[in-house]
mmCIF file of C-alpha atoms in Angstrom:
data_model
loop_
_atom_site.group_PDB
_atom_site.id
_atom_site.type_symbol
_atom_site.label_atom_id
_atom_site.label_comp_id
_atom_site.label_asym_id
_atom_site.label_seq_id
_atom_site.Cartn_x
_atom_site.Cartn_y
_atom_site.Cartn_z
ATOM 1 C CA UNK A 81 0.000 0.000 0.000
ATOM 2 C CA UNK A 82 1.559 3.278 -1.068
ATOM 3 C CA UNK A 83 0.289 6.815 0.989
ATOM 4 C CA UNK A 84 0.930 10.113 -0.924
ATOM 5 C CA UNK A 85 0.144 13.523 1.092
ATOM 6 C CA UNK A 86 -0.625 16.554 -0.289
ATOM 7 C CA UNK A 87 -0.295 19.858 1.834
ATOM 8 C CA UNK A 88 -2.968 22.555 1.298
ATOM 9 C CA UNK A 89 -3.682 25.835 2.906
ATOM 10 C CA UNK A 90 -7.199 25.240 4.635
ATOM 11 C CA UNK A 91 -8.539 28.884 4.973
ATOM 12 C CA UNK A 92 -8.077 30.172 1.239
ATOM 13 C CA UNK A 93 -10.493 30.445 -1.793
ATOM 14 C CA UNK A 94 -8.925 27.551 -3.480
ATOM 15 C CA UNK A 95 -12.345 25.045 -4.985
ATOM 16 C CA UNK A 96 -11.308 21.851 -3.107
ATOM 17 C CA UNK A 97 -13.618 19.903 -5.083
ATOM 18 C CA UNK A 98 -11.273 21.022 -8.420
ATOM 19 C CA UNK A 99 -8.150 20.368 -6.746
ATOM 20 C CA UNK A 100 -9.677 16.492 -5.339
ATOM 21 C CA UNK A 101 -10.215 16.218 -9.575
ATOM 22 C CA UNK A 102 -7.203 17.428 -10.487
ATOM 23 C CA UNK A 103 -5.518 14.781 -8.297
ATOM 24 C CA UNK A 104 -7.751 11.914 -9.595
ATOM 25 C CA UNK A 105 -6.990 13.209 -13.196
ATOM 26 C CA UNK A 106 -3.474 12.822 -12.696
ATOM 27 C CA UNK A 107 -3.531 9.589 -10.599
ATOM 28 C CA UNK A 108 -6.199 7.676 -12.490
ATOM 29 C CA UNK A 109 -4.668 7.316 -15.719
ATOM 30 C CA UNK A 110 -0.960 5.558 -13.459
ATOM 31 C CA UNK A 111 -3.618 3.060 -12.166
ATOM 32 C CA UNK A 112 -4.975 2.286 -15.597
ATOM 33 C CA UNK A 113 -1.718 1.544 -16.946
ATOM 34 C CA UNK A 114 -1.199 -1.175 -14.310
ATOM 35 C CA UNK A 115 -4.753 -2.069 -14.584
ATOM 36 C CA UNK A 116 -3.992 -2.652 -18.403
ATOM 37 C CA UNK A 117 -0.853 -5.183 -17.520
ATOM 38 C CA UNK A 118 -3.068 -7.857 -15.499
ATOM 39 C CA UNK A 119 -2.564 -5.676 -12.176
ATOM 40 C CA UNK A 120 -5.952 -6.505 -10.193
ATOM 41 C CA UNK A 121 -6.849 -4.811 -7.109
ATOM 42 C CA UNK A 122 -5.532 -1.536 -7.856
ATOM 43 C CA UNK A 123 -7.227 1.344 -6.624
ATOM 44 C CA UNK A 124 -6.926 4.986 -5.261
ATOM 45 C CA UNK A 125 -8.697 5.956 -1.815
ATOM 46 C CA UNK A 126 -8.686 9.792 -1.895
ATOM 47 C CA UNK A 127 -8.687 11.048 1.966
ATOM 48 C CA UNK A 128 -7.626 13.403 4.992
ATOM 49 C CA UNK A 129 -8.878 17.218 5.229
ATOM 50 C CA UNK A 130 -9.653 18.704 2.360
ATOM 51 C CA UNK A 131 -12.593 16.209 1.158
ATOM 52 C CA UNK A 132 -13.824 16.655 4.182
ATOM 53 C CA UNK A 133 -13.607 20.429 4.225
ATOM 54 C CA UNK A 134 -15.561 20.005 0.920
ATOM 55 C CA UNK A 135 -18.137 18.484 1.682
ATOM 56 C CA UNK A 136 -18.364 20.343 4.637
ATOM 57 C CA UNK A 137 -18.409 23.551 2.978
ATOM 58 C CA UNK A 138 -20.871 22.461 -0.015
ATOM 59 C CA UNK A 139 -23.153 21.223 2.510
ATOM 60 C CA UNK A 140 -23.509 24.199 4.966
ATOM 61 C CA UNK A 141 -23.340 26.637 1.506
ATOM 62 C CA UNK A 142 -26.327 24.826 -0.130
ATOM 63 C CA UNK A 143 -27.853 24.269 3.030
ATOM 64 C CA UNK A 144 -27.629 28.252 3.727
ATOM 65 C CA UNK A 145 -29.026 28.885 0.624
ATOM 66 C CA UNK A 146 -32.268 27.021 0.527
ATOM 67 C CA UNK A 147 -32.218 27.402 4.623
ATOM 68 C CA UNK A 148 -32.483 30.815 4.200
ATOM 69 C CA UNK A 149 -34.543 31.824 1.373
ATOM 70 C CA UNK A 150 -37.637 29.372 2.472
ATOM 71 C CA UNK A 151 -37.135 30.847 6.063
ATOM 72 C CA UNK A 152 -37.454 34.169 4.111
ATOM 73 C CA UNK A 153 -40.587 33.236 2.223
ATOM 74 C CA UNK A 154 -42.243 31.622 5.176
ATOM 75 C CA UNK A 155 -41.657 34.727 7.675
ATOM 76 C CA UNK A 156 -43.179 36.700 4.917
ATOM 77 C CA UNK A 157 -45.743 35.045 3.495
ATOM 78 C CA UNK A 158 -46.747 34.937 7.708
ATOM 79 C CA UNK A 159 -46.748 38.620 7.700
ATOM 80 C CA UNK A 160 -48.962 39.241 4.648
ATOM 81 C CA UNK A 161 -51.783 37.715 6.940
ATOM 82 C CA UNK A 162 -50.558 39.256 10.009
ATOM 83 C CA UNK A 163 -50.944 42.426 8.165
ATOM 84 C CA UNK A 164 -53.411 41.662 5.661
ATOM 85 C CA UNK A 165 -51.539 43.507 2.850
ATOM 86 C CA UNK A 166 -49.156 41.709 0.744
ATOM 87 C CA UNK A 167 -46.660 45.140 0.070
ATOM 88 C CA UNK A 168 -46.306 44.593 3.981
ATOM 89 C CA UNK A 169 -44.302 40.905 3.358
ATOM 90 C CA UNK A 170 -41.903 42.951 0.539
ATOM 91 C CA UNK A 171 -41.233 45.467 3.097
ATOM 92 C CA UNK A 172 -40.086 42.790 5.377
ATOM 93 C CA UNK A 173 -38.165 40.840 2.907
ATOM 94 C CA UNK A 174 -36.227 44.051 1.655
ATOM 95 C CA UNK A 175 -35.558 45.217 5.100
ATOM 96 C CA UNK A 176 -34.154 41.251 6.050
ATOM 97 C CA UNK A 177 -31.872 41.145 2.860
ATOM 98 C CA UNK A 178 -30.457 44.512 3.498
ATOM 99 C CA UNK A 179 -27.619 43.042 6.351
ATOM 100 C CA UNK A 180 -26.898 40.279 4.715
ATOM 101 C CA UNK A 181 -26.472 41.965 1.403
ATOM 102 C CA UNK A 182 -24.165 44.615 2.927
ATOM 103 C CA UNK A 183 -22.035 42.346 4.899
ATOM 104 C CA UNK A 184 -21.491 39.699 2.139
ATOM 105 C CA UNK A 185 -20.972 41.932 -0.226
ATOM 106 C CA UNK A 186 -18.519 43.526 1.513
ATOM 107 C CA UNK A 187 -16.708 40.256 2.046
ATOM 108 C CA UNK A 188 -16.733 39.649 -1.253
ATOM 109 C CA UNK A 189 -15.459 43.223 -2.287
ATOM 110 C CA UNK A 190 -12.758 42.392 0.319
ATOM 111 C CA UNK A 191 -11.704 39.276 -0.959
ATOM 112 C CA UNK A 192 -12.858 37.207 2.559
ATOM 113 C CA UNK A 193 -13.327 33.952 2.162
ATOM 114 C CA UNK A 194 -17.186 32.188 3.197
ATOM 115 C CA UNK A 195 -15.904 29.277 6.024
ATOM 116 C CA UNK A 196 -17.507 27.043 8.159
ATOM 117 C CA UNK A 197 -17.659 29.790 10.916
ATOM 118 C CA UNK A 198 -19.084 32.908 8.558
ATOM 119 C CA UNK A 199 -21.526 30.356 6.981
ATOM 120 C CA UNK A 200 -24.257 30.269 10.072
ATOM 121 C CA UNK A 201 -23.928 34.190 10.904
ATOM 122 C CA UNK A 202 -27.083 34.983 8.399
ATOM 123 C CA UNK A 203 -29.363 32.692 10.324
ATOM 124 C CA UNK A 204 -28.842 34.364 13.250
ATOM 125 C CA UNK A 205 -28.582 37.792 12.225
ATOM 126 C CA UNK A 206 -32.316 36.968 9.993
ATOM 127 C CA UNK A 207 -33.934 36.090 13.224
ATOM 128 C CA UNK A 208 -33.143 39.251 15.089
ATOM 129 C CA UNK A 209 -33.468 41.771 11.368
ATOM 130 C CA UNK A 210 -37.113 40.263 10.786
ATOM 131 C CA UNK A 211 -38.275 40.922 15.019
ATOM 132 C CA UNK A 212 -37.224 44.200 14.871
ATOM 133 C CA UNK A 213 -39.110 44.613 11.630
ATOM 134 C CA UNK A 214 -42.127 43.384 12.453
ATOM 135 C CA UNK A 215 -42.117 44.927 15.919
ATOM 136 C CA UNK A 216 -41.386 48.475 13.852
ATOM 137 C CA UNK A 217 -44.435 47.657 11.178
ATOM 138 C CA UNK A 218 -46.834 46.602 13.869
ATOM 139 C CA UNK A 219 -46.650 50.322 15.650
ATOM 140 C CA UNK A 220 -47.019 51.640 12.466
ATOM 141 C CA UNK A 221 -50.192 50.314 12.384
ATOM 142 C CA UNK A 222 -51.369 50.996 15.932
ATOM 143 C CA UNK A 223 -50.518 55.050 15.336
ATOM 144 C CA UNK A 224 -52.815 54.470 11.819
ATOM 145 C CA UNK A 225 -55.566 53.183 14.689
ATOM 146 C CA UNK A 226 -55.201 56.637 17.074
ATOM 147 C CA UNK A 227 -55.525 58.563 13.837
ATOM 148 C CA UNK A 228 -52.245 59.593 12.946
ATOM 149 C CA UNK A 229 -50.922 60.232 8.809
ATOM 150 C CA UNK A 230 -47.984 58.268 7.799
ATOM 151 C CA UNK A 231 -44.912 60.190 9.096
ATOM 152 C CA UNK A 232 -46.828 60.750 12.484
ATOM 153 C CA UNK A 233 -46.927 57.049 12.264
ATOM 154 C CA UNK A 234 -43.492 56.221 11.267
ATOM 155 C CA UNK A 235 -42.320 58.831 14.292
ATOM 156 C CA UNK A 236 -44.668 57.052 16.897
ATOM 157 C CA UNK A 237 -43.189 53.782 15.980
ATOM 158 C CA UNK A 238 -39.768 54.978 16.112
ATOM 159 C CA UNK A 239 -39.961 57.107 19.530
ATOM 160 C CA UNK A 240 -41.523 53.132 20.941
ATOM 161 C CA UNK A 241 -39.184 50.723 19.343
ATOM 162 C CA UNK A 242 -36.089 52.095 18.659
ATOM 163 C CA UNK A 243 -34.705 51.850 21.975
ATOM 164 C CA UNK A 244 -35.946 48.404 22.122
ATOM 165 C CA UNK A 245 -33.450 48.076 18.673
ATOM 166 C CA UNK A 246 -30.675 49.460 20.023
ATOM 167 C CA UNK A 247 -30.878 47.041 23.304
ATOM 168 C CA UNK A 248 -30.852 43.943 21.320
ATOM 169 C CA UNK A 249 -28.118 45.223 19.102
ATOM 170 C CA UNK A 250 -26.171 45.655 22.105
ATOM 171 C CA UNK A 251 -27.150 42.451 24.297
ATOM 172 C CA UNK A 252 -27.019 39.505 21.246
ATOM 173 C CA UNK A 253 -24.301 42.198 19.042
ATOM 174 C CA UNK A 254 -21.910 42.685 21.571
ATOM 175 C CA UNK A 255 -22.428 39.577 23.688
ATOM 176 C CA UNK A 256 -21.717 37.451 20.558
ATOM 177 C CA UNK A 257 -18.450 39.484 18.985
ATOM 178 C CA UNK A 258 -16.894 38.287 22.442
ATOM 179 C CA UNK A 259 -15.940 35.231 20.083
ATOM 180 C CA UNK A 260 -13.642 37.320 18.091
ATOM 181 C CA UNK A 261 -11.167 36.822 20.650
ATOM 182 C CA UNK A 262 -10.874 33.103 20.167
ATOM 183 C CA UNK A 263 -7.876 31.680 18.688
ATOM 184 C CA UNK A 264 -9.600 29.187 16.408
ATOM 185 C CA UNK A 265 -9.912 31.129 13.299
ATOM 186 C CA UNK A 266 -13.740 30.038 12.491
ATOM 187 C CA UNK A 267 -15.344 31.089 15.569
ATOM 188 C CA UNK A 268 -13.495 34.316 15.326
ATOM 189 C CA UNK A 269 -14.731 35.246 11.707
ATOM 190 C CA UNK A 270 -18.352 34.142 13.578
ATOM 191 C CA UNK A 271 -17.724 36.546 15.952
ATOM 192 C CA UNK A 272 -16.492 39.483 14.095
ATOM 193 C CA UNK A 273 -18.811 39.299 11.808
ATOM 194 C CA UNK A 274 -21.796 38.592 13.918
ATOM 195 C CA UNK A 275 -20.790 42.308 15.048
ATOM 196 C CA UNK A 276 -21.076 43.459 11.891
ATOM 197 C CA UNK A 277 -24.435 41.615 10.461
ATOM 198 C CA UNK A 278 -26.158 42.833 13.569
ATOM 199 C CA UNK A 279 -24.836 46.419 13.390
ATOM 200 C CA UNK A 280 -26.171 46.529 9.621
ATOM 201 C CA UNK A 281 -29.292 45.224 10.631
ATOM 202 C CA UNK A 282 -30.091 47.422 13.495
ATOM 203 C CA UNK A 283 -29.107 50.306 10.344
ATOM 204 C CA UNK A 284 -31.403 49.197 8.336
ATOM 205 C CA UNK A 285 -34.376 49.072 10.867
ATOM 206 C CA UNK A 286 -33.745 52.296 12.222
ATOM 207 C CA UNK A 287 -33.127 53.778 8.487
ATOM 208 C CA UNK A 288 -33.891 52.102 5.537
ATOM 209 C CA UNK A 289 -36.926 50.504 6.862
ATOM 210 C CA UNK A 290 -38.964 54.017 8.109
ATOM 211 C CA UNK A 291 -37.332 55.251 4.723
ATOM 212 C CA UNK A 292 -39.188 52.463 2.832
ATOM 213 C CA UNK A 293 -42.597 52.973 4.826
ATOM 214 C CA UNK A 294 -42.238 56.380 3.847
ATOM 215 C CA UNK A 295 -41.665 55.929 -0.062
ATOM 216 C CA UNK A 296 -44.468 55.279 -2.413
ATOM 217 C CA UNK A 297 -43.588 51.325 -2.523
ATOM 218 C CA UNK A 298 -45.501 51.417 0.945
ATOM 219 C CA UNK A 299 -49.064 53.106 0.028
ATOM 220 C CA UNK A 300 -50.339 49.551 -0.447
ATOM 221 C CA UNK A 301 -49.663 49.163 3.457
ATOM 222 C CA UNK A 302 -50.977 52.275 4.093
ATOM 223 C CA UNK A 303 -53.894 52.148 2.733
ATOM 224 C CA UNK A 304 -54.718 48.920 3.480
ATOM 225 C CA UNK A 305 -54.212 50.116 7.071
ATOM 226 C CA UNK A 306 -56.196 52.855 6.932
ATOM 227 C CA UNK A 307 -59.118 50.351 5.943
ATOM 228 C CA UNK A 308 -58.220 47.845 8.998
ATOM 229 C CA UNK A 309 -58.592 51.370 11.521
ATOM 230 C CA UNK A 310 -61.427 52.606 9.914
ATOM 231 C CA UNK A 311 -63.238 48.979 10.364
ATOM 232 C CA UNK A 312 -61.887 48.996 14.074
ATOM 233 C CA UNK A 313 -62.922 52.150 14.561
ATOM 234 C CA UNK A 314 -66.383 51.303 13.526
ATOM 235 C CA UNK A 315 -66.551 48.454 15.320
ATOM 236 C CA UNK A 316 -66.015 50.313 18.861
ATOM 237 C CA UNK A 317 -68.147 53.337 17.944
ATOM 238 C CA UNK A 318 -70.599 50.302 17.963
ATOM 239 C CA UNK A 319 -70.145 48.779 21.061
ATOM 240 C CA UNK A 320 -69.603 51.950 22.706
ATOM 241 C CA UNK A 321 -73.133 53.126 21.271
ATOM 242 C CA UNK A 322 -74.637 49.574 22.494
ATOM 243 C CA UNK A 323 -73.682 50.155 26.301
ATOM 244 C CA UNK A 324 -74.849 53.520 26.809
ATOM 245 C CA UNK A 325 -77.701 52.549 25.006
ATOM 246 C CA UNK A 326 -78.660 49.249 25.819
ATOM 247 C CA UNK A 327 -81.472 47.680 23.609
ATOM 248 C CA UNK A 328 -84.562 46.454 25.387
ATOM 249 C CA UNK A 329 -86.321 43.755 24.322
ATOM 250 C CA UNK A 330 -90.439 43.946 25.557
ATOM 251 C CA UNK A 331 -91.204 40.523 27.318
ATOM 252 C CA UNK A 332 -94.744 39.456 27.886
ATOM 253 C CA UNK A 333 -95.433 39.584 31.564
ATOM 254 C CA UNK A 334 -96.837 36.254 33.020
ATOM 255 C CA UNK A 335 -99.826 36.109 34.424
ATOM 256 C CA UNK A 336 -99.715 34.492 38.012
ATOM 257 C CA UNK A 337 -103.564 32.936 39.440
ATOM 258 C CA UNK A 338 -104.152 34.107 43.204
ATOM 259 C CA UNK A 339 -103.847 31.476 45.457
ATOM 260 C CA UNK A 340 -106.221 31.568 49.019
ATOM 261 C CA UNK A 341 -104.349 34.518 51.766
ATOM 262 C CA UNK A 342 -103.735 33.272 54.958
ATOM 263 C CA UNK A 343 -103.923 36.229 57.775
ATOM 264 C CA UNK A 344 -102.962 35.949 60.794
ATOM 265 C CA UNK A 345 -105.068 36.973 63.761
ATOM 266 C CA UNK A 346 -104.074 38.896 67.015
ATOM 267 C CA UNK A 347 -105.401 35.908 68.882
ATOM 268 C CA UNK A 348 -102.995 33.510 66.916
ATOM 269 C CA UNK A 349 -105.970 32.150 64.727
ATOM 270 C CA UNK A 350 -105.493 31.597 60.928
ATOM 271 C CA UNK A 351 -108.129 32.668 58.827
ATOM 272 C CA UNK A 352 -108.034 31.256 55.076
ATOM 273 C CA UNK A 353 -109.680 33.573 51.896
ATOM 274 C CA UNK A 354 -110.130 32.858 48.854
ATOM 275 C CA UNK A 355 -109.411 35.208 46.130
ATOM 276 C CA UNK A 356 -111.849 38.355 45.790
ATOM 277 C CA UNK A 357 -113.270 37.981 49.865
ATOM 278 C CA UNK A 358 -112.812 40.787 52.167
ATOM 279 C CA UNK A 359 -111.531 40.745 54.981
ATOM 280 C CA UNK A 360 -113.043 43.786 56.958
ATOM 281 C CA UNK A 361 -116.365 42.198 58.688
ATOM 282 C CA UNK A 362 -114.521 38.887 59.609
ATOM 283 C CA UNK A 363 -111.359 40.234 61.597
ATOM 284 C CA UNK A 364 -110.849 43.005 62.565
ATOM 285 C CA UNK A 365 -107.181 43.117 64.756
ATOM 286 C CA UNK A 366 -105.067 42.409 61.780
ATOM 287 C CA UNK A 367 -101.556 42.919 62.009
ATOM 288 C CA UNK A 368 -99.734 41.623 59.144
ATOM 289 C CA UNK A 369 -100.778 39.578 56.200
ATOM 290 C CA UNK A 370 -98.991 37.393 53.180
ATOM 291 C CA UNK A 371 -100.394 37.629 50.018
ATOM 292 C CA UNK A 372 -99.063 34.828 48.572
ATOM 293 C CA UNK A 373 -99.172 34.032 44.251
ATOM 294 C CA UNK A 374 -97.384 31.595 42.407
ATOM 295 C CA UNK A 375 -94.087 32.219 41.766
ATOM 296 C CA UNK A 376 -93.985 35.620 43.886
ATOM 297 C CA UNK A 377 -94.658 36.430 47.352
ATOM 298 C CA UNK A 378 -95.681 40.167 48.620
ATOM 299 C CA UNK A 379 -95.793 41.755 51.901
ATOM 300 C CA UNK A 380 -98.636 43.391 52.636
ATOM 301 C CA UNK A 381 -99.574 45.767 56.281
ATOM 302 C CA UNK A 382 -103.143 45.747 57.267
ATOM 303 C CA UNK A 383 -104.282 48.165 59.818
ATOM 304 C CA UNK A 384 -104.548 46.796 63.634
ATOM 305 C CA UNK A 385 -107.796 49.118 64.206
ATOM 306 C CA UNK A 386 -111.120 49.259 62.462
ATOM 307 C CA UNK A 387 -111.418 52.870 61.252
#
């Protein structure tokens, strides 16, 4: 068995799956001259490092890629309905692409090379971008509900959330760069540019996004927001009119049949009468008496002297 190593610089922009074919192009055709004298069992194993960095790479790379955009598309496609607008899911999906389209274009510019460690940074940074977004969009549409025109709007939403923007920038931005000071080179291009995905993304919430609600790609939202308040608005005008002015339905009142009266005498006799009898010539020291009907029972004071 014959081993032949290859050295190759692991962190550079050098395809590994063209230099593993270059290697079988110039190893395959040796074996095939053997192969051709009678030689059997002959082959070439290629291992070690780099195949696995490649297929490491390839997979995270196409895994980012479809990873990402279907997140995308599913986030948005959730915020059409949240909204009820479809200009409100664009809005979202420009504002998400902005980071990532900054920083990796930069890196690019730059000549950095994507790793294992830069490769899960947009994942991250997309979850934080789209909660900011959505949290910014949804005031936007609660200062449409008090009344207020688009750039009061876009100024209540800002005075409420951009504080809340600036905290998590500083709690998941600054608590994650702390892994630019590791010595292993991937987690310290994950840290660094954690840093800098999150710092683009908190720009373009705080910017570009109240720039884009303010342009004319956003009177879809608008207006479709305007409708949603105007409905609400009805709505509680409604119910509002309903409880000072409750709505009385006329019920037919039941009529009861008089039962006999018992009255009690000052002598501690019970007298019984039936319904329409007087009770004047037969007792006269009445003190109380119970007029009794079905399903209700009435207090009634009778004089304790004839007068």
């Amino acid at each position: 068995m014959w081993r032949v190593s290859a050295r190759v610089k692991a962190l550079t922009d050098l395809d590994y799956g063209i230099f593993v074919n270059d290697i079988r192009q110039a190893v395959e055709p040796v074996l095939a001259k053997y192969r051709g004298r009678g030689v059997e069992g002959i082959s070439a194993t290629y291992t070690g490092l780099v195949p696995l960095v490649y297929k490491a790479q390839h997979s995270l790379l196409n895994g980012l890629l479809t990873g990402f955009a279907g997140d995308l598309i599913i986030i948005a496609i959730a915020l059409v309905f949240v909204m009820r607008d479809w200009s409100a899911g664009l809005l979202l999906g420009l504002a998400s692409i902005f980071p990532i389209a900054v920083v990796f274009g930069a890196m690019g510019w730059l000549g950095i090379v994507v790793d294992v460690g830069t490769v899960m940074t947009p994942a991250v940074a997309l979850g934080v971008t789209v909660d900011d977004a959505i949290h910014f969009m949804l005031w936007c549409r609660h200062g449409q509900e008090r009344g207020l025109n688009r750039h009061e709007s876009i100024m209540f939403a800002y005075r409420d959330c951009a504080q809340a923007i600036y905290q998590s920038w500083g709690v998941i931005g600054l608590g994650l760069s702390a892994f630019a000071l590791s010595s292993f080179t991937p987690t310290q291009r994950f840290g660094y540019l954690m840093f800098a995905m999150l710092t683009a993304s908190s720009f373009g919430n705080l910017v570009l996004l109240p720039a884009l609600l303010a342009s004319p790609l956003a009177n879809f939202f608008w207006q479709s927001g305007e409708r949603i308040a105007e409905r609400k608005r009805r709505q509680r005008s409604a119910q509002q009119a309903i409880d000072l002015h409750p709505h009385v339905v006329p019920v037919e009142s039941p009529i009861f049949e008089e039962e006999p009266v018992a009255v009690a005498a000052a002598n501690g006799t019970e007298l019984i009468l039936e319904a329409g009898e007087s009770t004047e010539p037969a007792v006269t020291p009445l003190r109380y008496g119970v007029t009794r009907r079905a399903g209700k029972t009435a207090g009634r004071r009778f004089p304790s002297k004839p007068r």
